[in-house]
Amino acid sequence: MSLFDFEEDNHSPVVYVEGQAGGLYLEREADLRRCNLAYNHITAAALSPPESAKLITALTRATG
């Protein structure tokens, strides 16, 4: 999922979603809200870059 936000003069916001059957460009407000909410949930649950690096290092060492 990629979120594109443009200056109002150029274009309204767009979400690009790619799946097995191809890609979709979504522009409806309901779709944009749903994708923004999903993005907010994903980023809230994600580790910080340093914490991600620590986890990757630990997993690499554990699997030798």
Short mmCIF file of N, CA and C in Angstrom, two decimals:
data_model
loop_
_atom_site.label_atom_id
_atom_site.label_comp_id
_atom_site.label_asym_id
_atom_site.label_seq_id
_atom_site.Cartn_x
_atom_site.Cartn_y
_atom_site.Cartn_z
N MET A 1 0.85 -1.16 0.00
CA MET A 1 0.00 0.00 0.00
C MET A 1 0.90 1.23 0.00
N SER A 2 0.63 2.12 -0.92
CA SER A 2 1.36 3.39 -0.98
C SER A 2 0.35 4.53 -0.94
N LEU A 3 0.59 5.48 -0.06
CA LEU A 3 -0.29 6.64 0.07
C LEU A 3 0.35 7.83 -0.62
N PHE A 4 -0.38 8.45 -1.52
CA PHE A 4 0.12 9.62 -2.23
C PHE A 4 -0.75 10.82 -1.89
N ASP A 5 -0.13 11.86 -1.39
CA ASP A 5 -0.84 13.08 -1.04
C ASP A 5 -0.23 14.21 -1.85
N PHE A 6 -1.04 14.86 -2.65
CA PHE A 6 -0.58 15.91 -3.56
C PHE A 6 -1.09 17.27 -3.11
N GLU A 7 -0.50 18.31 -3.65
CA GLU A 7 -1.06 19.64 -3.45
C GLU A 7 -2.43 19.66 -4.11
N GLU A 8 -3.38 20.36 -3.50
CA GLU A 8 -4.76 20.34 -4.00
C GLU A 8 -4.88 20.75 -5.46
N ASP A 9 -4.01 21.63 -5.92
CA ASP A 9 -4.08 22.10 -7.31
C ASP A 9 -3.73 20.98 -8.30
N ASN A 10 -2.91 20.02 -7.86
CA ASN A 10 -2.45 18.96 -8.77
C ASN A 10 -3.39 17.78 -8.83
N HIS A 11 -3.74 17.22 -7.68
CA HIS A 11 -4.58 16.03 -7.65
C HIS A 11 -5.00 15.75 -6.21
N SER A 12 -6.12 15.07 -6.06
CA SER A 12 -6.56 14.67 -4.72
C SER A 12 -5.72 13.48 -4.26
N PRO A 13 -5.74 13.15 -2.97
CA PRO A 13 -4.96 12.01 -2.47
C PRO A 13 -5.36 10.71 -3.16
N VAL A 14 -4.40 9.80 -3.27
CA VAL A 14 -4.60 8.51 -3.93
C VAL A 14 -3.89 7.44 -3.11
N VAL A 15 -4.48 6.25 -3.04
CA VAL A 15 -3.83 5.10 -2.44
C VAL A 15 -3.65 4.06 -3.53
N TYR A 16 -2.42 3.51 -3.61
CA TYR A 16 -2.14 2.43 -4.54
C TYR A 16 -2.00 1.15 -3.73
N VAL A 17 -2.78 0.13 -4.09
CA VAL A 17 -2.75 -1.15 -3.39
C VAL A 17 -2.42 -2.22 -4.43
N GLU A 18 -1.40 -3.03 -4.13
CA GLU A 18 -1.01 -4.08 -5.05
C GLU A 18 -1.31 -5.44 -4.45
N GLY A 19 -1.84 -6.33 -5.27
CA GLY A 19 -2.16 -7.68 -4.82
C GLY A 19 -1.85 -8.68 -5.91
N GLN A 20 -2.22 -9.93 -5.69
CA GLN A 20 -1.94 -11.00 -6.66
C GLN A 20 -2.58 -10.74 -8.01
N ALA A 21 -3.75 -10.14 -8.02
CA ALA A 21 -4.47 -9.92 -9.26
C ALA A 21 -4.06 -8.62 -9.96
N GLY A 22 -3.18 -7.84 -9.36
CA GLY A 22 -2.75 -6.58 -9.95
C GLY A 22 -2.85 -5.45 -8.95
N GLY A 23 -2.79 -4.23 -9.47
CA GLY A 23 -2.82 -3.06 -8.61
C GLY A 23 -4.11 -2.27 -8.76
N LEU A 24 -4.43 -1.54 -7.70
CA LEU A 24 -5.62 -0.68 -7.70
C LEU A 24 -5.23 0.71 -7.22
N TYR A 25 -5.81 1.71 -7.84
CA TYR A 25 -5.68 3.08 -7.36
C TYR A 25 -7.02 3.47 -6.75
N LEU A 26 -7.01 3.86 -5.48
CA LEU A 26 -8.23 4.21 -4.77
C LEU A 26 -8.26 5.70 -4.49
N GLU A 27 -9.42 6.32 -4.76
CA GLU A 27 -9.55 7.76 -4.56
C GLU A 27 -10.76 8.15 -3.73
N ARG A 28 -11.67 7.22 -3.51
CA ARG A 28 -12.88 7.55 -2.73
C ARG A 28 -12.49 7.86 -1.29
N GLU A 29 -13.20 8.81 -0.69
CA GLU A 29 -12.88 9.22 0.68
C GLU A 29 -12.94 8.06 1.67
N ALA A 30 -13.91 7.18 1.53
CA ALA A 30 -14.04 6.04 2.45
C ALA A 30 -12.82 5.12 2.33
N ASP A 31 -12.35 4.90 1.11
CA ASP A 31 -11.17 4.06 0.89
C ASP A 31 -9.92 4.71 1.48
N LEU A 32 -9.80 6.02 1.28
CA LEU A 32 -8.65 6.75 1.82
C LEU A 32 -8.63 6.71 3.34
N ARG A 33 -9.79 6.89 3.96
CA ARG A 33 -9.88 6.82 5.43
C ARG A 33 -9.48 5.44 5.94
N ARG A 34 -10.00 4.39 5.29
CA ARG A 34 -9.70 3.02 5.70
C ARG A 34 -8.20 2.72 5.55
N CYS A 35 -7.59 3.15 4.46
CA CYS A 35 -6.16 2.91 4.25
C CYS A 35 -5.32 3.74 5.22
N ASN A 36 -5.71 4.97 5.48
CA ASN A 36 -4.98 5.78 6.46
C ASN A 36 -5.07 5.17 7.85
N LEU A 37 -6.23 4.64 8.21
CA LEU A 37 -6.40 3.99 9.50
C LEU A 37 -5.50 2.75 9.59
N ALA A 38 -5.48 1.95 8.53
CA ALA A 38 -4.62 0.76 8.50
C ALA A 38 -3.16 1.17 8.63
N TYR A 39 -2.75 2.20 7.92
CA TYR A 39 -1.37 2.68 7.99
C TYR A 39 -1.02 3.13 9.42
N ASN A 40 -1.93 3.85 10.05
CA ASN A 40 -1.70 4.31 11.42
C ASN A 40 -1.55 3.14 12.39
N HIS A 41 -2.36 2.10 12.21
CA HIS A 41 -2.26 0.92 13.06
C HIS A 41 -0.92 0.19 12.84
N ILE A 42 -0.51 0.08 11.59
CA ILE A 42 0.75 -0.60 11.26
C ILE A 42 1.93 0.16 11.86
N THR A 43 1.96 1.47 11.68
CA THR A 43 3.09 2.24 12.19
C THR A 43 3.10 2.28 13.72
N ALA A 44 1.93 2.24 14.34
CA ALA A 44 1.88 2.21 15.81
C ALA A 44 2.41 0.90 16.36
N ALA A 45 2.21 -0.19 15.63
CA ALA A 45 2.66 -1.50 16.08
C ALA A 45 4.11 -1.80 15.72
N ALA A 46 4.66 -1.04 14.78
CA ALA A 46 6.02 -1.32 14.29
C ALA A 46 7.08 -0.94 15.32
N LEU A 47 8.17 -1.69 15.30
CA LEU A 47 9.32 -1.34 16.13
C LEU A 47 10.03 -0.13 15.54
N SER A 48 10.78 0.56 16.38
CA SER A 48 11.61 1.67 15.89
C SER A 48 12.76 1.08 15.07
N PRO A 49 13.42 1.87 14.23
CA PRO A 49 14.56 1.34 13.48
C PRO A 49 15.63 0.70 14.37
N PRO A 50 16.03 1.33 15.50
CA PRO A 50 17.03 0.66 16.34
C PRO A 50 16.52 -0.66 16.93
N GLU A 51 15.26 -0.69 17.35
CA GLU A 51 14.69 -1.92 17.90
C GLU A 51 14.57 -2.99 16.81
N SER A 52 14.25 -2.60 15.60
CA SER A 52 14.19 -3.56 14.49
C SER A 52 15.57 -4.16 14.25
N ALA A 53 16.59 -3.32 14.26
CA ALA A 53 17.96 -3.80 14.06
C ALA A 53 18.37 -4.78 15.15
N LYS A 54 18.00 -4.48 16.40
CA LYS A 54 18.31 -5.39 17.50
C LYS A 54 17.63 -6.74 17.32
N LEU A 55 16.36 -6.71 16.92
CA LEU A 55 15.62 -7.95 16.72
C LEU A 55 16.22 -8.77 15.58
N ILE A 56 16.54 -8.14 14.48
CA ILE A 56 17.15 -8.83 13.35
C ILE A 56 18.48 -9.45 13.75
N THR A 57 19.29 -8.70 14.48
CA THR A 57 20.58 -9.22 14.95
C THR A 57 20.37 -10.42 15.85
N ALA A 58 19.44 -10.33 16.78
CA ALA A 58 19.18 -11.44 17.71
C ALA A 58 18.69 -12.66 16.97
N LEU A 59 17.80 -12.48 16.00
CA LEU A 59 17.28 -13.61 15.24
C LEU A 59 18.37 -14.25 14.37
N THR A 60 19.23 -13.42 13.81
CA THR A 60 20.33 -13.93 13.00
C THR A 60 21.29 -14.77 13.84
N ARG A 61 21.59 -14.29 15.02
CA ARG A 61 22.48 -15.03 15.92
C ARG A 61 21.84 -16.33 16.40
N ALA A 62 20.53 -16.28 16.64
CA ALA A 62 19.83 -17.47 17.15
C ALA A 62 19.74 -18.57 16.11
N THR A 63 19.68 -18.20 14.83
CA THR A 63 19.55 -19.20 13.77
C THR A 63 20.90 -19.58 13.20
N GLY A 64 21.96 -18.89 13.62
CA GLY A 64 23.35 -19.20 13.32
C GLY A 64 23.66 -19.32 11.91
#
